[in-house]
CSV table of C-alpha atoms and ligand atoms in Angstrom, one decimal:
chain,number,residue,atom,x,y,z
A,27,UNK,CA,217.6,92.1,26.7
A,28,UNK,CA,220.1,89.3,26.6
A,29,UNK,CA,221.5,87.7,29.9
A,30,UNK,CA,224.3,85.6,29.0
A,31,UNK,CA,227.0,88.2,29.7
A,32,UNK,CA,225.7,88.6,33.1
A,33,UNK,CA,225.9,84.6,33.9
A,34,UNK,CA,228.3,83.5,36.6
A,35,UNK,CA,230.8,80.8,34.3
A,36,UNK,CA,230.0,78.2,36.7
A,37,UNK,CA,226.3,78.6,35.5
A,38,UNK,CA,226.4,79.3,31.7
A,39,UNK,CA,226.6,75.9,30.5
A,40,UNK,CA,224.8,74.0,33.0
A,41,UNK,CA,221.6,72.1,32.0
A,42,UNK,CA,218.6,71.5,34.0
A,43,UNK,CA,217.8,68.3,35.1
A,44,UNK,CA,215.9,66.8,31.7
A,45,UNK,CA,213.1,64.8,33.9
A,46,UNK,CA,212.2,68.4,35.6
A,47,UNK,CA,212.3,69.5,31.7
A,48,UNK,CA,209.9,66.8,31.1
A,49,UNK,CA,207.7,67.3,34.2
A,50,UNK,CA,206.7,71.0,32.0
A,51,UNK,CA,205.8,68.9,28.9
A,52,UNK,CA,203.4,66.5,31.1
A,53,UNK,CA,200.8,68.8,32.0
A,54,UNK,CA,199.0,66.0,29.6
A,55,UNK,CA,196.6,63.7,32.2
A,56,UNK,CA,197.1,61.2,29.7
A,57,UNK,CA,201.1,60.8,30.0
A,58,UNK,CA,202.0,57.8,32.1
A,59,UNK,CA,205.0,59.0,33.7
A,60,UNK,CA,207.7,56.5,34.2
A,61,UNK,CA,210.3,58.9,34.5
A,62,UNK,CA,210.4,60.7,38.3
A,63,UNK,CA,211.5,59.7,41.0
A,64,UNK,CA,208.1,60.6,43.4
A,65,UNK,CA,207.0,57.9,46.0
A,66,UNK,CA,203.9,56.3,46.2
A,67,UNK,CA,201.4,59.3,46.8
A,68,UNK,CA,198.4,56.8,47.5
A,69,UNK,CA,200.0,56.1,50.7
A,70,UNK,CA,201.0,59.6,52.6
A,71,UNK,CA,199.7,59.7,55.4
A,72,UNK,CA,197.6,62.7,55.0
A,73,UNK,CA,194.7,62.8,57.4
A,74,UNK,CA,197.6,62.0,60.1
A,75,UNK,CA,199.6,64.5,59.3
A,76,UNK,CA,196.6,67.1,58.5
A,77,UNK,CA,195.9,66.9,62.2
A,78,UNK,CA,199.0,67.1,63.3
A,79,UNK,CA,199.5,70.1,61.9
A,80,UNK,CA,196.1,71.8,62.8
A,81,UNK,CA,197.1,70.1,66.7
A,82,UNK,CA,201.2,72.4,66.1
A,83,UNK,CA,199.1,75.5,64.6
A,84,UNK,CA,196.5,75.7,67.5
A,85,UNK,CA,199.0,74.8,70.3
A,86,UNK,CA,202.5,76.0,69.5
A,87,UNK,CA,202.0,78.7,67.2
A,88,UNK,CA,205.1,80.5,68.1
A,89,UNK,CA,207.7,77.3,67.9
A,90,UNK,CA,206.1,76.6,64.6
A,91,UNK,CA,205.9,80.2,62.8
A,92,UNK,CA,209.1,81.6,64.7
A,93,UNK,CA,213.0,81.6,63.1
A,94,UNK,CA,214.5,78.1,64.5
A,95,UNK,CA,218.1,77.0,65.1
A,96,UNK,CA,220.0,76.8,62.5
A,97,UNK,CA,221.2,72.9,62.6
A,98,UNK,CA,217.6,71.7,63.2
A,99,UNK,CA,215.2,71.5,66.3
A,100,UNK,CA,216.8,69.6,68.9
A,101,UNK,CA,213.4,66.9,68.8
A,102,UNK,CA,214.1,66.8,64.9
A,103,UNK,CA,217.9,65.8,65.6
A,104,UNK,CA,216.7,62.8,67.4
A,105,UNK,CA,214.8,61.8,64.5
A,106,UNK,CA,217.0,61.8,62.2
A,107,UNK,CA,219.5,59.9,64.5
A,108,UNK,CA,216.8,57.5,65.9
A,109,UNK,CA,216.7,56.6,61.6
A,110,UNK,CA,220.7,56.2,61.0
A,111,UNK,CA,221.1,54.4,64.6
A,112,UNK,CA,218.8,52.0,62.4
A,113,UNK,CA,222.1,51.5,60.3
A,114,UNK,CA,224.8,52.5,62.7
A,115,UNK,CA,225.4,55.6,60.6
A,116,UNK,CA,225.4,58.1,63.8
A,117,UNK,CA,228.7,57.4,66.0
A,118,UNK,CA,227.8,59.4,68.9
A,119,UNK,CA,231.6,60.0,70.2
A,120,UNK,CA,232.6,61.6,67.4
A,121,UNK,CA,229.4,62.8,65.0
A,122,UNK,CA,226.9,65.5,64.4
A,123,UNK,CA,223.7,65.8,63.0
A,124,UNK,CA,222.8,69.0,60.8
A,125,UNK,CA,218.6,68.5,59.6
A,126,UNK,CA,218.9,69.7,56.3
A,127,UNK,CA,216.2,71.2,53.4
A,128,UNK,CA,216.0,67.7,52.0
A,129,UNK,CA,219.3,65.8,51.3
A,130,UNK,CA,220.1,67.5,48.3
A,131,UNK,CA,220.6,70.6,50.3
A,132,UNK,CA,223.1,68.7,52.5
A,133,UNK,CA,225.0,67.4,49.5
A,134,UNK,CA,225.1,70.7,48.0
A,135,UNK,CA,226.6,71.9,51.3
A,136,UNK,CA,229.0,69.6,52.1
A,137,UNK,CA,230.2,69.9,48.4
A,138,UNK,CA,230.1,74.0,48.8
A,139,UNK,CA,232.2,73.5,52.2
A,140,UNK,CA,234.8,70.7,50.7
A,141,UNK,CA,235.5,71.9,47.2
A,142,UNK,CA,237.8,74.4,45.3
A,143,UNK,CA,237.8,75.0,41.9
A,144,UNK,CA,239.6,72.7,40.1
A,145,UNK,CA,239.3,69.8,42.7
A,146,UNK,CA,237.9,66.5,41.6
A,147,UNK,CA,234.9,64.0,43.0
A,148,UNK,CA,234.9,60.6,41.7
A,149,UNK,CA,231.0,59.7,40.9
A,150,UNK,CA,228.9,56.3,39.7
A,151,UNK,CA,228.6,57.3,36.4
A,152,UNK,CA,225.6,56.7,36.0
A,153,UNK,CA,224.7,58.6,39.3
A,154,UNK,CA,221.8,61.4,40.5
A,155,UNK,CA,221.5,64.5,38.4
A,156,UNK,CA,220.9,66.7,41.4
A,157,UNK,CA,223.9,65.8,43.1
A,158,UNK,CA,226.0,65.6,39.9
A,159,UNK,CA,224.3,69.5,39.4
A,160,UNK,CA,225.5,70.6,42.6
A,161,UNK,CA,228.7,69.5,42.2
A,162,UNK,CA,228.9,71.2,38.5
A,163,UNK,CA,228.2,74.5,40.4
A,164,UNK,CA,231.8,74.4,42.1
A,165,UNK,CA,233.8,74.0,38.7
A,166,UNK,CA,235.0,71.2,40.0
A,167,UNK,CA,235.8,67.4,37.7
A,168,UNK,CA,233.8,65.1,37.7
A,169,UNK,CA,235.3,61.7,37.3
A,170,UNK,CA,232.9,59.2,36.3
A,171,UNK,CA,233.7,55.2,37.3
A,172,UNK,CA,231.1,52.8,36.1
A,173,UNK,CA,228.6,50.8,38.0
A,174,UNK,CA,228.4,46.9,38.1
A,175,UNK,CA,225.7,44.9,38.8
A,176,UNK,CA,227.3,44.7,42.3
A,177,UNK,CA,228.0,48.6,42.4
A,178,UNK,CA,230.8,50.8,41.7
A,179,UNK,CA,233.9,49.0,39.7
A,180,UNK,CA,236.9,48.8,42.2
A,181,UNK,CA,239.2,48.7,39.8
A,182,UNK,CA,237.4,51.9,38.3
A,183,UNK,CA,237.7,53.4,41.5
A,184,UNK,CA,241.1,52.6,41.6
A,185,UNK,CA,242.1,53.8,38.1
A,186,UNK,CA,240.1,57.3,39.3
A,187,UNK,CA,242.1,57.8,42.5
A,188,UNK,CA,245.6,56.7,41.0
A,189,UNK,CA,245.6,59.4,38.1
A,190,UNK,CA,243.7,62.1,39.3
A,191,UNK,CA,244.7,64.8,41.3
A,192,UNK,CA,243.1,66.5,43.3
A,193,UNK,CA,240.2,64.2,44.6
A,194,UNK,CA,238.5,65.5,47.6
A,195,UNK,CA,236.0,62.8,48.1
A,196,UNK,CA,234.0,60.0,46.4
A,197,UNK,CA,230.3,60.5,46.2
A,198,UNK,CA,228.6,56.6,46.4
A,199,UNK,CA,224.6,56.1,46.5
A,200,UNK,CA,225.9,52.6,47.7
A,201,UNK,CA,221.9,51.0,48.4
A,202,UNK,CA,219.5,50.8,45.7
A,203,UNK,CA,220.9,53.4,43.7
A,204,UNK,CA,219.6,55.9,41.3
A,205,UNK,CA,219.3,55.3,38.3
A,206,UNK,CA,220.9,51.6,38.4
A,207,UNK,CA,218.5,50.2,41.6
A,208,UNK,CA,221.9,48.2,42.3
A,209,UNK,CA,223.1,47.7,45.6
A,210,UNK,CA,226.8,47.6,46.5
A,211,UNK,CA,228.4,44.2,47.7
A,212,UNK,CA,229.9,44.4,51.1
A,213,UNK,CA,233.3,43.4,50.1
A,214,UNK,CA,233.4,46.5,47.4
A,215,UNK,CA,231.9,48.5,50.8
A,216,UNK,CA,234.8,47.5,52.8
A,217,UNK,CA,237.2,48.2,49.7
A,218,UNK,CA,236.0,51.7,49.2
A,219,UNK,CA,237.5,52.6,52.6
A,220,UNK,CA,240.8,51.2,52.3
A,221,UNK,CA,241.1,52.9,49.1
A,222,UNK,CA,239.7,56.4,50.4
A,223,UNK,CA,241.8,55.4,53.0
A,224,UNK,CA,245.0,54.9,51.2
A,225,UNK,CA,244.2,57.8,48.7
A,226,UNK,CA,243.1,59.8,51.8
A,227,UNK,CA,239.8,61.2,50.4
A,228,UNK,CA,236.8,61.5,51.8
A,229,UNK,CA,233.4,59.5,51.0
A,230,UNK,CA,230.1,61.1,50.6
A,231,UNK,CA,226.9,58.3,51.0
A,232,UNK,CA,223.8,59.2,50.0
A,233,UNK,CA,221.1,57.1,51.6
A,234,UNK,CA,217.8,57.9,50.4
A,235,UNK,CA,216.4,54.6,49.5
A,236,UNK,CA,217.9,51.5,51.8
A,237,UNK,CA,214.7,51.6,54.1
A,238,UNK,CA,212.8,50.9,50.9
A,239,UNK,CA,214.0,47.1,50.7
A,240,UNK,CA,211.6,44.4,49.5
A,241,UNK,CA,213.7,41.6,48.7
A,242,UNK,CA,217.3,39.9,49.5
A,243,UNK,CA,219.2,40.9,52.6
A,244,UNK,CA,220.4,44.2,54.1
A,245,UNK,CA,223.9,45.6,53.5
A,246,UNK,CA,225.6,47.6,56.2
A,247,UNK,CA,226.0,50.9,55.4
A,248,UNK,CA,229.6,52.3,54.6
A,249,UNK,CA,229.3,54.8,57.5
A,250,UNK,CA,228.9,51.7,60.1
A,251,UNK,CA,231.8,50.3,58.7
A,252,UNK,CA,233.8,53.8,58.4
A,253,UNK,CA,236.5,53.9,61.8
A,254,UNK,CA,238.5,56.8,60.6
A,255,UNK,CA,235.8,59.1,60.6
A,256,UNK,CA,236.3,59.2,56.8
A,257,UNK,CA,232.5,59.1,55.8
A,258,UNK,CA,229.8,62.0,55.9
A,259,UNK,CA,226.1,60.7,55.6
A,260,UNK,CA,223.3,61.8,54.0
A,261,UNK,CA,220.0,60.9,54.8
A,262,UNK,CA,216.5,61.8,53.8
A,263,UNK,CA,213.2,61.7,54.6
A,264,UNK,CA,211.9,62.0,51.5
A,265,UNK,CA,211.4,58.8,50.3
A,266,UNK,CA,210.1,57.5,53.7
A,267,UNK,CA,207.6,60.1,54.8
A,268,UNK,CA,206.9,62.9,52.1
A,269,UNK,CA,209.6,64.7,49.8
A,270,UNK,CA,207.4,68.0,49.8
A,271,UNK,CA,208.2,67.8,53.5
A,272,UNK,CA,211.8,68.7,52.6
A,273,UNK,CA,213.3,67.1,55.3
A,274,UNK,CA,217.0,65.7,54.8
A,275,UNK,CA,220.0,65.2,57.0
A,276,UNK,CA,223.9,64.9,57.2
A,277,UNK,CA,225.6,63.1,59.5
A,278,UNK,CA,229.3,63.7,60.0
A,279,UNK,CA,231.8,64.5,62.5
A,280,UNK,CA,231.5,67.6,64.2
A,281,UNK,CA,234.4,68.8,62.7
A,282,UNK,CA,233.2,69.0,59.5
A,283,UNK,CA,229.6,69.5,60.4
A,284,UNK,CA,230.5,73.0,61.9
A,285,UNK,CA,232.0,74.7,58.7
A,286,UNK,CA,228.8,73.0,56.8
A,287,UNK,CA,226.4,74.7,59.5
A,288,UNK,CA,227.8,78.0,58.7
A,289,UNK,CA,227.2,77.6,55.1
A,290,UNK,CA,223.7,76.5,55.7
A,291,UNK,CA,222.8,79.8,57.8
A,292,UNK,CA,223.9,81.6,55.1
A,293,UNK,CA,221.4,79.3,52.4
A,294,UNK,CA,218.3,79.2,54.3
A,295,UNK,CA,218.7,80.3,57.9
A,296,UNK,CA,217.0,76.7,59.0
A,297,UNK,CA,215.0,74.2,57.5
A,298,UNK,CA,211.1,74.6,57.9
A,299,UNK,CA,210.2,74.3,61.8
A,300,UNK,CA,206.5,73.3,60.5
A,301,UNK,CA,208.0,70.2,58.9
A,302,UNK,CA,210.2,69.2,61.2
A,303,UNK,CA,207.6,69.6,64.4
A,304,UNK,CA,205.0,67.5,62.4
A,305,UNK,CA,207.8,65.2,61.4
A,306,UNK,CA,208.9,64.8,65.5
A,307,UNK,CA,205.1,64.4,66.1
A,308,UNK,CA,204.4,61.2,63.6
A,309,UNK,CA,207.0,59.5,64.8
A,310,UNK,CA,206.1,59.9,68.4
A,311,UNK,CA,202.2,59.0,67.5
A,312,UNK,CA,203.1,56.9,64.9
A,313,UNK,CA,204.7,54.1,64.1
A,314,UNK,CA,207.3,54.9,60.9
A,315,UNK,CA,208.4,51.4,60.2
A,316,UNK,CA,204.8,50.3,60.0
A,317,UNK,CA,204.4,53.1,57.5
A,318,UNK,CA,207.4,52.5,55.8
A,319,UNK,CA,206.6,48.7,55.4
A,320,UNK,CA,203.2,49.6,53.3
A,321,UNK,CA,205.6,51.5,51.0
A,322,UNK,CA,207.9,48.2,50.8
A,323,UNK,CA,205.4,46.0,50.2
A,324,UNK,CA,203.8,47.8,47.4
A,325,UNK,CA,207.1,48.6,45.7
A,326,UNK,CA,207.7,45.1,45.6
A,327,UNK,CA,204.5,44.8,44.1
A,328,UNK,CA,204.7,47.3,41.5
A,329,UNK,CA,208.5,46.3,40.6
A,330,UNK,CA,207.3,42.5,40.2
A,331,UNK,CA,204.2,44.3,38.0
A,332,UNK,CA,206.6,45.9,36.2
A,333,UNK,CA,209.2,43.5,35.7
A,334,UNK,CA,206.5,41.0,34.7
A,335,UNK,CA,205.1,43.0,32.1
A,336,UNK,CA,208.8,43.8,30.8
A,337,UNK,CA,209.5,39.7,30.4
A,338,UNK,CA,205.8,39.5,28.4
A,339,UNK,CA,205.9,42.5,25.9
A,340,UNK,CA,209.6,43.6,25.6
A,341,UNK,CA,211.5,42.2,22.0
A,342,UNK,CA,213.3,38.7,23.6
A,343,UNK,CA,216.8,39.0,24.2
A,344,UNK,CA,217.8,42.9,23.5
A,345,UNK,CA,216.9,44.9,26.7
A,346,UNK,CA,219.3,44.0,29.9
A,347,UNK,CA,218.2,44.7,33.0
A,348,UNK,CA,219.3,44.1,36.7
A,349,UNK,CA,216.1,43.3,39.3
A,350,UNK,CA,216.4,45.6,41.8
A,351,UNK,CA,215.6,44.0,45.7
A,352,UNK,CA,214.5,47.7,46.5
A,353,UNK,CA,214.5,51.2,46.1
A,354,UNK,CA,212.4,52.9,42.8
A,355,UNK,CA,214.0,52.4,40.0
A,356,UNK,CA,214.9,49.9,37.2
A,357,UNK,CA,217.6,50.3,34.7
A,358,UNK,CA,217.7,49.1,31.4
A,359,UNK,CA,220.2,48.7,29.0
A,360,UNK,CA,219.5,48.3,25.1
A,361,UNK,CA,222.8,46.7,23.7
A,362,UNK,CA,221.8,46.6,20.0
A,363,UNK,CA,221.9,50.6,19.9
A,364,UNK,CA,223.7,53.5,20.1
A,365,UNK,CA,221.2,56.0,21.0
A,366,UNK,CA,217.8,55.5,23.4
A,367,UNK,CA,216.6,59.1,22.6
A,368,UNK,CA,214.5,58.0,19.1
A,369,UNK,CA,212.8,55.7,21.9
A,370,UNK,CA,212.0,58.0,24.4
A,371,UNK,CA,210.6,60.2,21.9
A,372,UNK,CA,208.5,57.6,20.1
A,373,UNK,CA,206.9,57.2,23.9
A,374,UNK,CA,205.8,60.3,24.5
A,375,UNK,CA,203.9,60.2,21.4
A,376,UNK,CA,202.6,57.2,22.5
A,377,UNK,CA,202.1,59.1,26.3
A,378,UNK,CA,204.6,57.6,28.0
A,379,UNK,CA,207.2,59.1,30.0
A,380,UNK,CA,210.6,57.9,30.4
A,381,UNK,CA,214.2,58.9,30.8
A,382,UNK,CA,217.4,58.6,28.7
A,383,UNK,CA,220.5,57.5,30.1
A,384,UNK,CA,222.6,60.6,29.0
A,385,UNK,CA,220.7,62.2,31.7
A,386,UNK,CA,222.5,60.7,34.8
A,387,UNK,CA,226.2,60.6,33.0
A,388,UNK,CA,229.3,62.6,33.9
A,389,UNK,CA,229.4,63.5,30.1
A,390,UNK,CA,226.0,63.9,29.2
A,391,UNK,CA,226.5,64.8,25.9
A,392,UNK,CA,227.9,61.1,24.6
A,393,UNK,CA,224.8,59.5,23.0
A,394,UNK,CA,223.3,56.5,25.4
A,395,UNK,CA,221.5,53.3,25.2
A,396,UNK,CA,220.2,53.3,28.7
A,397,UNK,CA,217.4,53.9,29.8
A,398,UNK,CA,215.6,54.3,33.6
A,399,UNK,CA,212.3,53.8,34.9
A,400,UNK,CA,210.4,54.4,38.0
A,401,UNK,CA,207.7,52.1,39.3
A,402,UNK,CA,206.8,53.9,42.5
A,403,UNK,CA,204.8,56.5,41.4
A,404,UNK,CA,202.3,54.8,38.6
A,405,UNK,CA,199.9,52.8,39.8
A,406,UNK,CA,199.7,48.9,39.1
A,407,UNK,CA,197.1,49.2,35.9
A,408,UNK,CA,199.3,52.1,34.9
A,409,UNK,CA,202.3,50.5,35.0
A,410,UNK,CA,201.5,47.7,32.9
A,411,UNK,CA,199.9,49.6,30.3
A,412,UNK,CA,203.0,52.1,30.3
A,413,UNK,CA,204.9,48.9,29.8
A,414,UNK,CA,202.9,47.4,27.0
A,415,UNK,CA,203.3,50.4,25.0
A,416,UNK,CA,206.9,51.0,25.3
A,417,UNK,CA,207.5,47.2,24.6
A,418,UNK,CA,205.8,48.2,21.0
A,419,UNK,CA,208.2,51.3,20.9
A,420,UNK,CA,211.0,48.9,21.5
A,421,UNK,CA,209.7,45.9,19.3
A,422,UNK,CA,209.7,48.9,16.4
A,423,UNK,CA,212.8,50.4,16.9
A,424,UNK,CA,215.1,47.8,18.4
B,527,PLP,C1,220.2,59.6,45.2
B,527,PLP,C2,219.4,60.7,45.7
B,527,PLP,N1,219.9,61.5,46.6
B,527,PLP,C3,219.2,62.6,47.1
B,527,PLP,C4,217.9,62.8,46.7
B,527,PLP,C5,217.2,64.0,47.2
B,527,PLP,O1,216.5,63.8,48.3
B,527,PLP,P1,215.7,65.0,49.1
B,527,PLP,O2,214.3,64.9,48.6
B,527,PLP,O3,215.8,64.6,50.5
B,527,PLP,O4,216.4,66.3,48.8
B,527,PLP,C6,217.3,62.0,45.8
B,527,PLP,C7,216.0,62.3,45.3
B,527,PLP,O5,215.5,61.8,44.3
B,527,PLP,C8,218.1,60.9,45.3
B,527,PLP,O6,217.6,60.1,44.3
């Protein structure tokens, strides 16, 4: 039988994410992958949390196993507001907190409660598939401004809110972002306000990474420097604790937060109370900075590794990249090409996994010569060798 017919327009000519596409083809144990976005698996804490969960099972069966409230367990809230008091991203006069199925549920939420057909989000182009996907789903425009080594051009920005219509908000992965690893500067921080300001639009920042610093010194968030209440937060656990934990947040003002919590009883009723009680239980036992500085310290590590091994085996002078001072991911640009994807072929013949630029663009058809890799997830040895190879790739075809 043949589907298409039955396909929702919004959904015919949607892609998947290419990197999930790519996770099918690895099944190979030989593939170093370069391309995901996983952190550091050598370092969950799974003992800890093994008995913390055994300890929730044995003692509070019912909280854990039960249906839960839909806008999080109240222990869970605190959580996640204990993290964004970290970067003044909770104003507690005026904001709520939702605990979301990872962040890319609340993103996908706040999008599916702010946007009509036909309306328009300004992005990073590059910026993150999922979120980009999410969007897509509400037939909305995309309007793509590009990224600088300082973060998203203002003048770009500009250009996008002067002649388009219809913008309902901006969506900024200011820290570390993915795919770039670039960081906004403050003064284009405090610019994207007076402009959202101005054009009166919303902002939607995405924070998943800026715990994840290892060099260079932190940025305040946008929402800490937002006073018109003109930001909604998302926050994640993901990257700090363990994505398959699924454990995200949106911080807004109530306001908003209450059409959004509506939306999310409809999705999934509540995000996991398993999670979120073993969640509430690490950070009371445990310390989560500590934790989170073992993940710092050896992405630093495996980004100077990796950056190290670029500088040795990549062809001198024709790949650009930025260093990233945190997050997962480098970006790399080859500027004596058209077209990466001849590249990324060649390495997975020679097992290695990386992903094309096209993937993270608003138009993702144009042809790029971009490239992104991910040094959290390979270890150290791996890393190198996965870099020695795709320097010959590059030596070959550059
Ligand atoms: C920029 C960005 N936002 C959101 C997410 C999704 O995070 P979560 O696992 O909390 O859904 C990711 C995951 O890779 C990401 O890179």
């Amino acid at each position: 039988m043949e589907y298409t017919e039955f396909f929702a327009d919004r959904v015919r000519s949607m892609q998947g994410s290419a990197i999930r596409e790519m996770f099918k083809r690895m099944a190979d144990p030989e593939i170093i992958s370069l391309a995901g976005g996983n952190p550091a698996s050598e370092l969950f804490p799974g003992d800890e949390l093994s008995k913390i969960a055994g300890k929730i099972l044995m003692t509070s069966p019912t909280l854990a196993l039960q249906y839960g409230t839909t806008d999080g367990y109240p222990k869970m809230k605190e959580c996640a507001i204990a993290r964004a008091n970290k970067v003044n991203a909770y104003n507690a006069e005026r904001d709520a907190v939702i605990i979301m199925t990872g962040a890319n549920q609340g993103i996908d939420l706040t999008a599916k409660a702010l946007l009509n057909k036909g309306d328009k989000v300004v992005v990073e182009s590059p910026s993150f598939i999922g979120s980009l996907n999410a969007f897509r789903t509400y037939e909305c425009g995309l309007v793509g401004v590009t990224v600088e080594d300082d973060g998203m051009s203002m003048e770009g920005l500009e250009d996008a809110l002067k002649n388009n219509d219809g913008v309902k908000f901006i969506y900024t992965i200011p820290t570390f972002q993915n795919p770039t690893g670039v960081t906004m500067s403050l003064e284009k921080r405090k610019r994207m306000l007076e402009l959202a300001s101005k054009y009166n639009v919303m902002i939607l920042e995405d924070n998943p990474y800026g715990d994840l610093r290892f060099a260079g010194e932190d940025v305040p968030t946008i929402k800490s420097l937002d006073t018109e209440g003109r930001v909604i937060y998302a926050g994640s656990f993901s990257k700090i604790l363990s994505p398959g934990m699924r454990l995200g947040y949106i911080i807004a003002d109530a306001k908003i937060l209450e059409k959004v919590e509506i939306l999310k009883q409809v999705n999934d009723v509540h995000t996991p109370m398993l999670t979120q009680l073993m969640c509430v239980e690490f950070m009371k036992k445990y310390n989560i900075d500590d934790y989170i500085a073992k993940n710092r310290e050896l992405y630093g590590k495996k980004c100077a590794c990796m950056i190290e091994n670029m500088e040795k085996y990549f062809p001198k002078g024709k790949v650009r990249w930025v260093t990233p001072e945190g997050g997962i991911f480098l970006w790399c640009e080859c500027p004596t090409i058209t077209d990466i994807n001849p590249v990324v072929d060649k390495c997975l013949e020679k097992k290695v996994a990386i992903v094309p630029g096209s993937n993270f663009a608003v138009d993702m058809s144009a042809p790029s010569n971009m490239f992104r890799l991910n040094y959290s997830s390979a270890t150290l040895e791996n890393i190198a060798e996965a870099i020695r190879r795709l320097g010959g790739v590059l030596t070959e075809l550059l």
